[in-house]
Coordinates of C-alpha atoms and ligand atoms in Angstrom, one line a residue:
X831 CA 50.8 -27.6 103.1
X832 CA 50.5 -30.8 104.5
X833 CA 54.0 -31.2 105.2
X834 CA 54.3 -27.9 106.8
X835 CA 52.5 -29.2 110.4
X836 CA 54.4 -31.9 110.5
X837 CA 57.4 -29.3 110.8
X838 CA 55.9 -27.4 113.7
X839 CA 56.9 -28.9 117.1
X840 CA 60.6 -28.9 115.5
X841 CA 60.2 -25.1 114.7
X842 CA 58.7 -24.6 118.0
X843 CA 61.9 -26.4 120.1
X844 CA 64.6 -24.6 118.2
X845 CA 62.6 -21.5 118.9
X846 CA 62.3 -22.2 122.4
X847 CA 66.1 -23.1 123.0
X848 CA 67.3 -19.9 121.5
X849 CA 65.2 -18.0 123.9
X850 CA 66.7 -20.3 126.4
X851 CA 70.1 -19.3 125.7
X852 CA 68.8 -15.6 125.2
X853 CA 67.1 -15.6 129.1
X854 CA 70.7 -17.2 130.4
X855 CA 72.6 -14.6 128.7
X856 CA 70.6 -11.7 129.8
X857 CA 70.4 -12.9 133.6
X858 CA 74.2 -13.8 133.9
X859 CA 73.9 -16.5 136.3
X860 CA 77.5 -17.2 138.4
X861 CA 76.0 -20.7 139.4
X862 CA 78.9 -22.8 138.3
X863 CA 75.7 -25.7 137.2
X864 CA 74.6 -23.9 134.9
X865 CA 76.3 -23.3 131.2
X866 CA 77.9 -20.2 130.2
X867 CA 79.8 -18.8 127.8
X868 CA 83.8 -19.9 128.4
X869 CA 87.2 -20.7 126.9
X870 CA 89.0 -23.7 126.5
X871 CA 92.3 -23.5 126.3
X872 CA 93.8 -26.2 124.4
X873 CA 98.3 -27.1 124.6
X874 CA 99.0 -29.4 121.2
X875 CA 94.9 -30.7 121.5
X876 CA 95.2 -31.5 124.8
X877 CA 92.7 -29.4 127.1
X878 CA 94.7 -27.9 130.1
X879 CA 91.4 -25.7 131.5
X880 CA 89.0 -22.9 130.8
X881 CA 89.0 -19.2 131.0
X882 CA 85.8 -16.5 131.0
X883 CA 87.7 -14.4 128.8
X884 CA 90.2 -14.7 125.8
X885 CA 90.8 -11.3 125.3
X886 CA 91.6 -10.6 129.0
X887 CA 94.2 -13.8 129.1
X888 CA 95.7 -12.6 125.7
X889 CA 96.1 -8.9 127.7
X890 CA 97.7 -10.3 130.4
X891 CA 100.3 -12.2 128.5
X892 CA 101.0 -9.1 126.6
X893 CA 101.6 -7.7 129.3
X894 CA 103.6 -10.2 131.4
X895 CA 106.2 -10.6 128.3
X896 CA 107.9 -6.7 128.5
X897 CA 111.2 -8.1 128.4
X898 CA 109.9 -10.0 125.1
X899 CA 109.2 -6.3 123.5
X900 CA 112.0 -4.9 124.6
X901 CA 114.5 -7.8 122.8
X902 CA 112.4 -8.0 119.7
X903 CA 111.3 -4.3 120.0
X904 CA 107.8 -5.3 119.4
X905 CA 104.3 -3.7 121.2
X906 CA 102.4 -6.9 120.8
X907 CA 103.4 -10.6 122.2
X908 CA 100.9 -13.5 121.3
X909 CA 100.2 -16.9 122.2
X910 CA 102.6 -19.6 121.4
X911 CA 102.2 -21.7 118.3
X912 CA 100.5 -24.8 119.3
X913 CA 97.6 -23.1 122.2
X914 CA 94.1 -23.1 121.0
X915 CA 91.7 -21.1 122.8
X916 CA 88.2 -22.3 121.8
X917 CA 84.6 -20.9 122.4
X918 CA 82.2 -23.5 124.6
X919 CA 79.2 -23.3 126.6
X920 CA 80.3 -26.8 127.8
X921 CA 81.3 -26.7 131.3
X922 CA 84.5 -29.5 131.1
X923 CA 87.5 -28.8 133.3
X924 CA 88.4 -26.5 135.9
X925 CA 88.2 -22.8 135.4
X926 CA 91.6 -20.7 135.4
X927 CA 92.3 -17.6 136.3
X928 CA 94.6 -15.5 133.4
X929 CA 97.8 -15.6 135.8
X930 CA 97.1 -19.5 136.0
X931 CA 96.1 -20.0 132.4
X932 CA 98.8 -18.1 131.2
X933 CA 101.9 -19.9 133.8
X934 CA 100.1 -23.1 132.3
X935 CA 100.9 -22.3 129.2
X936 CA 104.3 -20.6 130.0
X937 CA 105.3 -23.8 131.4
X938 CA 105.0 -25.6 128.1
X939 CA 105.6 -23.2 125.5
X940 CA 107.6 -20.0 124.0
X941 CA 105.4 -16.8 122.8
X942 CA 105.6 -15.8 119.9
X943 CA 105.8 -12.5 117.7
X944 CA 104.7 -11.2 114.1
X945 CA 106.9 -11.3 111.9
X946 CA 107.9 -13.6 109.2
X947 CA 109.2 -16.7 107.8
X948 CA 111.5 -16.3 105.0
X949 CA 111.6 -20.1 103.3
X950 CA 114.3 -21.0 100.8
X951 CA 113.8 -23.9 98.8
X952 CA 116.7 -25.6 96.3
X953 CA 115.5 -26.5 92.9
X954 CA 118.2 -29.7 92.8
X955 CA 117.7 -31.3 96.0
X956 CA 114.6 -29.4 97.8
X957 CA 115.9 -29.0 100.7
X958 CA 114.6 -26.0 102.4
X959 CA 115.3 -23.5 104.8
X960 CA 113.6 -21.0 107.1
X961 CA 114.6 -17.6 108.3
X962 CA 112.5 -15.8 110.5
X963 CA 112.8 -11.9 110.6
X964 CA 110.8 -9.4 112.2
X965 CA 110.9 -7.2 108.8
X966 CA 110.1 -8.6 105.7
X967 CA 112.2 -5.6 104.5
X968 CA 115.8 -6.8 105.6
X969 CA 115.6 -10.0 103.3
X970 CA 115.1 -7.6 100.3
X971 CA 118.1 -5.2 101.4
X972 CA 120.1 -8.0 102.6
X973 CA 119.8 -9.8 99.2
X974 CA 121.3 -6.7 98.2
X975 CA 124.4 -6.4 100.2
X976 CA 125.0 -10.1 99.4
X977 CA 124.9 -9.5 95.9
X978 CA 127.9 -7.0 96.1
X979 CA 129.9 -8.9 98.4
X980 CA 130.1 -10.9 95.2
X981 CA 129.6 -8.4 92.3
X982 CA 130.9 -4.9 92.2
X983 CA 128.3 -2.4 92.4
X984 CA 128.7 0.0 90.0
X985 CA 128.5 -3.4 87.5
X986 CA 125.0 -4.0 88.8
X987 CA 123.3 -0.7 88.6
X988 CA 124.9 -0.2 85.0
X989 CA 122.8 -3.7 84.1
X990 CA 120.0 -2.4 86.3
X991 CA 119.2 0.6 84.7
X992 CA 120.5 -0.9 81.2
X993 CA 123.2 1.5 80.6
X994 CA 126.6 -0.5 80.5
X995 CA 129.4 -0.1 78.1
X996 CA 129.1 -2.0 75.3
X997 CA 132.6 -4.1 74.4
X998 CA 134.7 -2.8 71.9
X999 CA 137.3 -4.9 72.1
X1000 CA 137.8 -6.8 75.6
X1001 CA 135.8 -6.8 78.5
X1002 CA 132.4 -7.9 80.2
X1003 CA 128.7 -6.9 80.6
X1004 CA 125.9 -8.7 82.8
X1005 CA 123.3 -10.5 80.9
X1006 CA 121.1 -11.8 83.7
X1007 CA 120.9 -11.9 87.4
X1008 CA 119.1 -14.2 89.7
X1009 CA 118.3 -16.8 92.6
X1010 CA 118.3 -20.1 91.6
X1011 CA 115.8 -21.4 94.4
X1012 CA 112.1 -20.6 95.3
X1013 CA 111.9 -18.0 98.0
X1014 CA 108.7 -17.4 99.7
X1015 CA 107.7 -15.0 102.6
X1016 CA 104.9 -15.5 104.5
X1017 CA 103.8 -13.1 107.8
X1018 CA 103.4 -15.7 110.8
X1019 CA 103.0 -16.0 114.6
X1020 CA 107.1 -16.8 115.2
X1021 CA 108.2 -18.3 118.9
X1022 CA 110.4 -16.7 120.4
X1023 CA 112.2 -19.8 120.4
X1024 CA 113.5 -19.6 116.9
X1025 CA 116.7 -17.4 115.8
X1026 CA 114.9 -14.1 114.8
X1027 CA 116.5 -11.9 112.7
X1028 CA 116.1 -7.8 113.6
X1029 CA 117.8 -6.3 111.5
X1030 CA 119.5 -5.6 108.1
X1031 CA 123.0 -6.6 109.1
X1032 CA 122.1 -9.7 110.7
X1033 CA 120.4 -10.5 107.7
X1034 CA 123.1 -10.1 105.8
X1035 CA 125.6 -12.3 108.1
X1036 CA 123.1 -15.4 108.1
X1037 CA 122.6 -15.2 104.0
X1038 CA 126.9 -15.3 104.0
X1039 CA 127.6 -16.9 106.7
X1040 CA 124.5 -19.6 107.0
X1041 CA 124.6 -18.4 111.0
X1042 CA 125.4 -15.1 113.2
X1043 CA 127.7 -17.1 115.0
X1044 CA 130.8 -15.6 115.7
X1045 CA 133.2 -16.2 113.0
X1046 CA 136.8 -17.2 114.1
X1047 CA 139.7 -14.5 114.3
X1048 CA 143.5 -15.4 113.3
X1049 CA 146.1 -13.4 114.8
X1050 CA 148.8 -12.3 112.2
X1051 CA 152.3 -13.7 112.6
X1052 CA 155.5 -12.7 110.9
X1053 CA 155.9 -13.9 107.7
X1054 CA 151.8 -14.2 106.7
X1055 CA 150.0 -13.4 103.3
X1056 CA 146.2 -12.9 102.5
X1057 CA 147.3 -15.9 100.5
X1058 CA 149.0 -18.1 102.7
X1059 CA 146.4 -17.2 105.8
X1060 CA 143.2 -18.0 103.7
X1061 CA 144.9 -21.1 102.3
X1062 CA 145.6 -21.9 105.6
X1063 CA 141.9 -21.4 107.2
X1064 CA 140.3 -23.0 104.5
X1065 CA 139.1 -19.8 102.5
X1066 CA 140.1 -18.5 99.1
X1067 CA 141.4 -15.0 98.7
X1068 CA 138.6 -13.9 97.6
X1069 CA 136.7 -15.2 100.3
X1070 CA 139.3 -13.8 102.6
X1071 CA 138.5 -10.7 101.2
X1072 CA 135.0 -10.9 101.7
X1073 CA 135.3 -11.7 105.8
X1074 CA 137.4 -8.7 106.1
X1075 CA 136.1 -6.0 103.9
X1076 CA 138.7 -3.6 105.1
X1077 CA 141.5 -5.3 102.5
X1078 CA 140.9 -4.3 99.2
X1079 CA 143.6 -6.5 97.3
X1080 CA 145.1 -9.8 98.6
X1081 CA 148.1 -7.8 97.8
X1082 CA 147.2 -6.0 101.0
X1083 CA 149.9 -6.2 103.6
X1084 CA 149.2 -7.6 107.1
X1085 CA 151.2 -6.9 109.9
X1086 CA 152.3 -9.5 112.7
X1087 CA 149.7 -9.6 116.0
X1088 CA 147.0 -8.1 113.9
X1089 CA 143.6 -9.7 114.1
X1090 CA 141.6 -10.9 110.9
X1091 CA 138.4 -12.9 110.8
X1092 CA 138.5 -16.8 109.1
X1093 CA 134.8 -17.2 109.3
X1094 CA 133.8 -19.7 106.9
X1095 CA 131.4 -18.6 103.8
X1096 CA 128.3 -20.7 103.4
X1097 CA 126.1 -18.8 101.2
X1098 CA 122.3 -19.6 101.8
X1099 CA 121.0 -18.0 98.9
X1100 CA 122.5 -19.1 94.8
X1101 CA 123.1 -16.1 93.8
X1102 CA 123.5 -16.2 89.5
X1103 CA 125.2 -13.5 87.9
X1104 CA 125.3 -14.5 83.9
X1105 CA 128.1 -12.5 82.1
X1106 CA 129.6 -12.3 78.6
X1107 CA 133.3 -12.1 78.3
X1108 CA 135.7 -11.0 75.6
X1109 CA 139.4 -11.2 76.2
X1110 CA 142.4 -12.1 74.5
X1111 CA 144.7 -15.2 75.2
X1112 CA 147.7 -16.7 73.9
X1113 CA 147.2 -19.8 71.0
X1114 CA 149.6 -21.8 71.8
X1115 CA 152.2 -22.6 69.0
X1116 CA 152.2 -26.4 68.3
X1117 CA 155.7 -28.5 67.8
X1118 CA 157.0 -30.2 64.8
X1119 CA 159.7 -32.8 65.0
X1120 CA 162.1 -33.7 62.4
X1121 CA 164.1 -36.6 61.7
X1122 CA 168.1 -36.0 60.8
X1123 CA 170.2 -38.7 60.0
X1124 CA 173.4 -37.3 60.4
X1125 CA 172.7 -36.1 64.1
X1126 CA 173.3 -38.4 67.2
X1127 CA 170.2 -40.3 68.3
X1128 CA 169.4 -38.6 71.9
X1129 CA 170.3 -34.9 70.5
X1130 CA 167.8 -32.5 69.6
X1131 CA 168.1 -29.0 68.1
X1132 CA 165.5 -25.8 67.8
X1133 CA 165.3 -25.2 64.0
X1134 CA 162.7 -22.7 64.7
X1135 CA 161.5 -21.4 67.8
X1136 CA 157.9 -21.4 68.4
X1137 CA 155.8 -18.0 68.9
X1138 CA 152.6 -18.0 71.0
X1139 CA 149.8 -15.9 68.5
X1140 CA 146.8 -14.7 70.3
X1141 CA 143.1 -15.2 69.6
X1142 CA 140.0 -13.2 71.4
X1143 CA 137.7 -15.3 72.7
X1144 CA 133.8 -14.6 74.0
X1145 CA 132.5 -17.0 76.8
X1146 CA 129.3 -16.9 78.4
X1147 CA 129.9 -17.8 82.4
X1148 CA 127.6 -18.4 84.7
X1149 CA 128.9 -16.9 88.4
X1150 CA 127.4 -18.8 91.7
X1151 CA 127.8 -16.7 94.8
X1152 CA 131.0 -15.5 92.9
X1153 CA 132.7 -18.6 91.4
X1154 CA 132.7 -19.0 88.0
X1155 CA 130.8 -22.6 86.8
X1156 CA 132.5 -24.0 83.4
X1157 CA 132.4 -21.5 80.9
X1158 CA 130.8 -21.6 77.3
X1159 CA 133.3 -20.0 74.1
X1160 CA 130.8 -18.7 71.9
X1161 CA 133.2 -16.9 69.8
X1162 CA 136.9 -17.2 68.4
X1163 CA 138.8 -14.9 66.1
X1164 CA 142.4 -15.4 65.8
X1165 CA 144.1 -12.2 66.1
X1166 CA 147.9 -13.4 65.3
X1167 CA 148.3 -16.9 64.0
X1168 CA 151.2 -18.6 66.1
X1169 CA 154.7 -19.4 64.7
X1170 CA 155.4 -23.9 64.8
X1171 CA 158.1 -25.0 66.7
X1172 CA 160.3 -27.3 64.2
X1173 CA 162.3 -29.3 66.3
X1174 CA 165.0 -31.4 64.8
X1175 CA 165.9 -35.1 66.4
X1176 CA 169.0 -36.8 65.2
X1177 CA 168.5 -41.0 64.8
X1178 CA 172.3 -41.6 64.2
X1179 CA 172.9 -44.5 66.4
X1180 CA 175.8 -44.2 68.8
X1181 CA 176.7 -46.1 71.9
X1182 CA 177.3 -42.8 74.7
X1183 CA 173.3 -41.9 73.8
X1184 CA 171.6 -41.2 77.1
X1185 CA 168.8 -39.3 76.2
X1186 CA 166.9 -37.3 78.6
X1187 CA 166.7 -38.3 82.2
X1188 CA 164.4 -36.7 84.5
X1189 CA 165.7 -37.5 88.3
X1190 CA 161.9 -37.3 89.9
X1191 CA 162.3 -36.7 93.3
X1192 CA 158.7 -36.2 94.7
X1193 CA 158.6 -32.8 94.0
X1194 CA 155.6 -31.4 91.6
X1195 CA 158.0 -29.0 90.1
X1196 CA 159.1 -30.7 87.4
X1197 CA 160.3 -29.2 84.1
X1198 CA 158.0 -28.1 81.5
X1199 CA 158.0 -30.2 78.0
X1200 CA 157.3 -33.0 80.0
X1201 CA 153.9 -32.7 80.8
X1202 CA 150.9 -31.8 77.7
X1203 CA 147.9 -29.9 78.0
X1204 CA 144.7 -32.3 78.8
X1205 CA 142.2 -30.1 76.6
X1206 CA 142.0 -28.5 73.4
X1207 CA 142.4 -24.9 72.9
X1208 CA 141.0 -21.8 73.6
X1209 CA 139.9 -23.6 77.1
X1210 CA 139.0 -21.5 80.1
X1211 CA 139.9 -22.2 83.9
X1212 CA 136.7 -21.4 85.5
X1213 CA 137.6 -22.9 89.0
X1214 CA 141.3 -22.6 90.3
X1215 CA 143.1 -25.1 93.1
X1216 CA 142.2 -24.0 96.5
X1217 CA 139.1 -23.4 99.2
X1218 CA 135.8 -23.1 98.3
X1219 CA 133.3 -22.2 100.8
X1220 CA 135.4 -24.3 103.4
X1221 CA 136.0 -27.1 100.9
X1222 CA 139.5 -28.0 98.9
X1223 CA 138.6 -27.9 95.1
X1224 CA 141.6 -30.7 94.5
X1225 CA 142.2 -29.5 90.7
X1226 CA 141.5 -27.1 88.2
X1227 CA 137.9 -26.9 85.9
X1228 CA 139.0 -26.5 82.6
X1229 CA 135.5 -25.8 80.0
X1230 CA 134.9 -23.4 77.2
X1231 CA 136.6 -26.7 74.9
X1232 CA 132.4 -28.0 74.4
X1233 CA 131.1 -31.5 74.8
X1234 CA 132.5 -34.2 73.4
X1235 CA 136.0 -32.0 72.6
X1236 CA 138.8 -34.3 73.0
X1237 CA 140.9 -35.2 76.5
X1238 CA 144.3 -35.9 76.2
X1239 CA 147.0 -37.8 78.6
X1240 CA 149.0 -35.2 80.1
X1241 CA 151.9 -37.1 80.4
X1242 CA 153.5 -40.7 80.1
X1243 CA 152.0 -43.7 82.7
X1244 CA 149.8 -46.3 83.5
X1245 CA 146.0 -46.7 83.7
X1246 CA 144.8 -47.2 87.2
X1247 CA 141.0 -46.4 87.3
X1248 CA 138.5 -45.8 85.0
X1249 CA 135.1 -45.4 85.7
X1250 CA 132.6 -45.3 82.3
X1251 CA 129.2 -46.4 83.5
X1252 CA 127.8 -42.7 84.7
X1253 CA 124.8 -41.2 83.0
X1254 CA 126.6 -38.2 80.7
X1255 CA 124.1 -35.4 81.8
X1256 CA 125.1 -34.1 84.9
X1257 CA 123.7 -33.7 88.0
X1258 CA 124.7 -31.3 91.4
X1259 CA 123.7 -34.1 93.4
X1260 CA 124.8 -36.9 91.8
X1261 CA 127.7 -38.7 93.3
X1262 CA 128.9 -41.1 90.5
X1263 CA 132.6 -42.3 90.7
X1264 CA 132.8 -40.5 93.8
X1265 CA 131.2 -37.3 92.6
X1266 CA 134.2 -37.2 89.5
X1267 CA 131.7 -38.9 87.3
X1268 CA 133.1 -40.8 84.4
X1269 CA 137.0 -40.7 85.1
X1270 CA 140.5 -41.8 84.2
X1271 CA 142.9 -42.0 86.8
X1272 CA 146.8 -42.3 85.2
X1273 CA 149.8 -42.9 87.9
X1274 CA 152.5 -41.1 85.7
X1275 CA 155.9 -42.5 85.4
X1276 CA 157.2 -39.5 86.9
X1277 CA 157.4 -37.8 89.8
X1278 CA 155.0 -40.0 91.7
X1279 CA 152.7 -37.8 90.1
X1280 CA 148.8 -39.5 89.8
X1281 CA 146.6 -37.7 87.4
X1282 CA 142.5 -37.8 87.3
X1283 CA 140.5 -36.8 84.7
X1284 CA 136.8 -36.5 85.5
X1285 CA 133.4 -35.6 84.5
X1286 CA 134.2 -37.3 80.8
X1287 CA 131.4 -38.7 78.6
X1288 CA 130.9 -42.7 79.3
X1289 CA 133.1 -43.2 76.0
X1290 CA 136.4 -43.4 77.9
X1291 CA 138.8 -45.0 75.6
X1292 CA 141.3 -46.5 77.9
X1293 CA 141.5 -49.0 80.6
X1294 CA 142.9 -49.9 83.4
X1295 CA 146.1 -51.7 83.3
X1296 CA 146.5 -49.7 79.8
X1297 CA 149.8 -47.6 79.1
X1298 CA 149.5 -43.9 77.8
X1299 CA 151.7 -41.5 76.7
X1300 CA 151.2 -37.5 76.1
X1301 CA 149.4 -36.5 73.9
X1302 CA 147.0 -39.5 73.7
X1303 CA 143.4 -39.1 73.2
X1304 CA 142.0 -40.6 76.2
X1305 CA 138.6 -39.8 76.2
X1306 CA 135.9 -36.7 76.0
X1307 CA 134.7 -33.5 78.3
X1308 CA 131.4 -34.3 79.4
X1309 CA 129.2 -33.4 82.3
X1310 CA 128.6 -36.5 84.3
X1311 CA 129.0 -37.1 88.2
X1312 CA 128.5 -33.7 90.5
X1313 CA 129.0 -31.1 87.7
X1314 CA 127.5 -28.2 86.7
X1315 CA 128.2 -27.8 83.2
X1316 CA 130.2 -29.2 80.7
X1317 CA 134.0 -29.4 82.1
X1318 CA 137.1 -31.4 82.7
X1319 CA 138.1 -32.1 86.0
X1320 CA 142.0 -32.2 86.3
X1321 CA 143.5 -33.0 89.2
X1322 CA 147.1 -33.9 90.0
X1323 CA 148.5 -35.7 93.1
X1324 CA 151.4 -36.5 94.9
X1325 CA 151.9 -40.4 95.9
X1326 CA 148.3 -41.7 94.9
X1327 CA 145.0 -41.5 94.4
X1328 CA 142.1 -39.4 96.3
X1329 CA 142.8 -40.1 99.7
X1330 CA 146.1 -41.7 99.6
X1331 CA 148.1 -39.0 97.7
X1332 CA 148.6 -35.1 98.2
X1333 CA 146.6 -33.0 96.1
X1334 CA 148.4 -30.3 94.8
X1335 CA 148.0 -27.5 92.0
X1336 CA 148.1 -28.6 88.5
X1337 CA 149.3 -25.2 87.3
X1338 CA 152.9 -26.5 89.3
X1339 CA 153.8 -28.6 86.8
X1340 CA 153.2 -26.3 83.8
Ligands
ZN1428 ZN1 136.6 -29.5 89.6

């Protein structure tokens, strides 16, 4: 109890200075001396002036900013990210009316809407990216819409509800679908100075298209393809086909002075469609040559012609935004064994032999039995030559083979680069040798024809300077450099290396 008095006079003040504040607020005194109850309003911390009422200057903004509502479609407009209206009995600056408050604050900043922000993050790199829509709804229907610009329909309602037809003997079914990045939505106070999305189909566009810019148009002239326009534009077919949904088949005629969109594709979202495949490809027949003595050296005859047999082969591939990453064969079963090629070489020596003699030329089409295949088989080509997404893929992917399966030359030539010293696992992101990882580049004897081999393993077992013929083991599929999965990178040129020479399609030469 002693301590108790001791406590009294500061008891007694606090009592007194609530009844101060009571007697004020009762009596309502306009004397600007005196405190009362006001608003500071704050732009970015810094204090621009007071107001008597916050809910009377929020009112008037909502209703200065009709033509806000009408373009958004919105009854409500708020204050502008960035304004802080604070409670004070402080007297400090000058008191504003709500029209001068709120052309204060007009001056400096955008109002803003509910609605919400829509961020996208990448695993790989984390790099993110906002969307801001007025419907949190349009994301989730969008999403949709993008998924079966790239995957039939029918396919993903058969997965959804878990009814697809089970193979038999060739075909595919949907194991998994997803989004490879973090998405998260969160309702926010938007300015009306960001790119709003309001509506479904806008939605759509941005997640495609990265913007809802206009895409460019291409007027049809005589002579034009789907193939040779996208090809052209920098799209693939299917790409193509995706801008203008009205052609159903790049097969699809066009018709001169007709008008089709080139808007470039650049997905925002990674959309993963994970299938199983079964189909049925050739196994190719291999060659066996035999000496004969009592030919000419420089002639050659077909004892037995060689048969192609077939095997069925099950991949699991991995689809991103609709492009197939390298694929893994899970399963082979030879359905026909193929028939060997014997092929019979005379080594009679005789002054007139010329052997064979390929002129060259500069022209890619040169004839087949020159050139070897770089893998082992079955392989699969999961990327083709040709535009991706606005970009040239400058080779084929050939996977399926596994890790560590054998490269080979794919023809006769020199060494000219190698690079060995990148780490095996790949990553999206990482740009060793130039993105081709661990590589072999070969100038053929040939045709001016260069060769590169990338994304090996760092056991590359050739050279520079180093001669190779067809046929020779030159190293192993890997993953290293900017890959995404275990896959050779085979790309042919015309004249030199990346950046001197033509890139053209490997399939030319075969
Ligand atoms: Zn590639």
């Amino acid at each position: 109890m002693k301590g108790f008095k001791s406590y009294v006079p500061v008891i007694i003040s606090i009592l007194l200075s609530f009844i101060i504040v009571l007697i004020m607020g009762l009596t309502n005194v306009k004397n600007p001396n005196k405190i009362e109850e006001l608003y500071n309003v704050y732009i970015d911390g810094e204090l621009i002036g007071s107001v008597r009422s916050k809910s009377k200057l929020e009112k008037y903004i909502n209703s200065e900013q009709k033509n806000l509502k009408e373009e958004y479609n919105v009854d409500k407009i708020y204050v502008p990210n960035g304004i802080d209206i604070e409670k004070s009995y402080t007297y400090k600056g000058k008191i504003l009316s709500e029209k001068e408050a709120y052309k204060k604050i007009k001056e400096n900043k955008s109002f803003t809407i509910k609605g919400y922000v829509i961020t996208i993050s990448n695993k790989e790199d984390k790099e993110e990216k906002h969307i801001y829509s007025l419907d949190k709804s349009y994301f989730d229907k969008a999403v949709k819409n993008v998924l079966y610009t790239f995957e039939n329909k029918d396919n993903v309602t058969k997965y959804r509800k878990n009814n697809q037809d089970e193979i038999k003997t060739t075909g595919s079914t949907i194991e998994n679908i997803y989004i490879d990045q973090d998405i998260s939505i969160k309702e926010s106070f938007i300015s009306t100075d960001e790119e709003i999305i309001t509506n479904v189909q806008d939605m759509t566009k941005y997640l495609l298209f990265g913007s809802l810019n206009e895409g460019e148009e291409y007027t049809v002239k005589f002579g034009d393809t789907i193939e040779t326009v996208a090809f052209n534009n920098k799209l693939s077919t299917e790409e193509f086909l995706i801008v203008n949904p009205e052609f159903t088949s790049k097969n699809n005629l066009l018709s001169p002075g007709q008008k089709v969109s080139i808007a470039l594709i650049s997905p925002v979202l990674r959309m993963i469609v994970e299938k199983n495949v079964v189909e049925d490809v050739e196994k190719p027949f291999e060659t066996e040559e035999k000496e004969d003595s009592s030919l000419a050296s420089g002639t050659e005859k077909v004892e037995v012609e060689g048969v192609n047999g077939l095997q069925r082969v099950t991949e699991k591939i991995q689809y991103v935004n609709g492009e197939e990453l390298p694929a893994v064969i899970t399963n082979v079963e030879v359905l026909k064994e193929p028939v060997k090629k014997v092929v019979v070489k005379g080594t009679k020596k005789s002054y007139s032999s010329t052997g064979r003699v390929y002129s060259g030329g500069g022209s890619p089409a040169v004839t087949s039995g020159i050139w070897g295949w770089p893998s082992i088989s079955p392989y699969k080509i999961t990327s083709t030559f040709g535009y991706r997404w606005g970009k040239l893929h400058k080779g084929i992917d050939i996977s399926g083979c596994g890790y560590g399966s054998p490269i080979y030359s794919a023809g006769n030539g020199v060494v000219v680069e190698t690079v060995s010293n990148c780490p095996n696992q790949g990553s999206y992101s990482s740009r060793c040798g130039g993105g081709y990882g661990n590589m072999v580049w070969v100038k053929n004897d040939v045709g001016n024809i260069w060769m590169v081999y990338g994304h090996l393993t760092s056991d590359v077992l050739v050279s520079t300077g180093q001669r190779v013929t067809k046929g020779q083991h030159i190293g192993y599929m890997g993953n290293s450099g900017s890959s995404t999965g275990t896959h050779l990178h085979f790309g042919t040129y015309l004249g030199g290396q990346d950046g001197t020479g033509t890139p053209f399609n490997p399939f030319s030469i075969y």
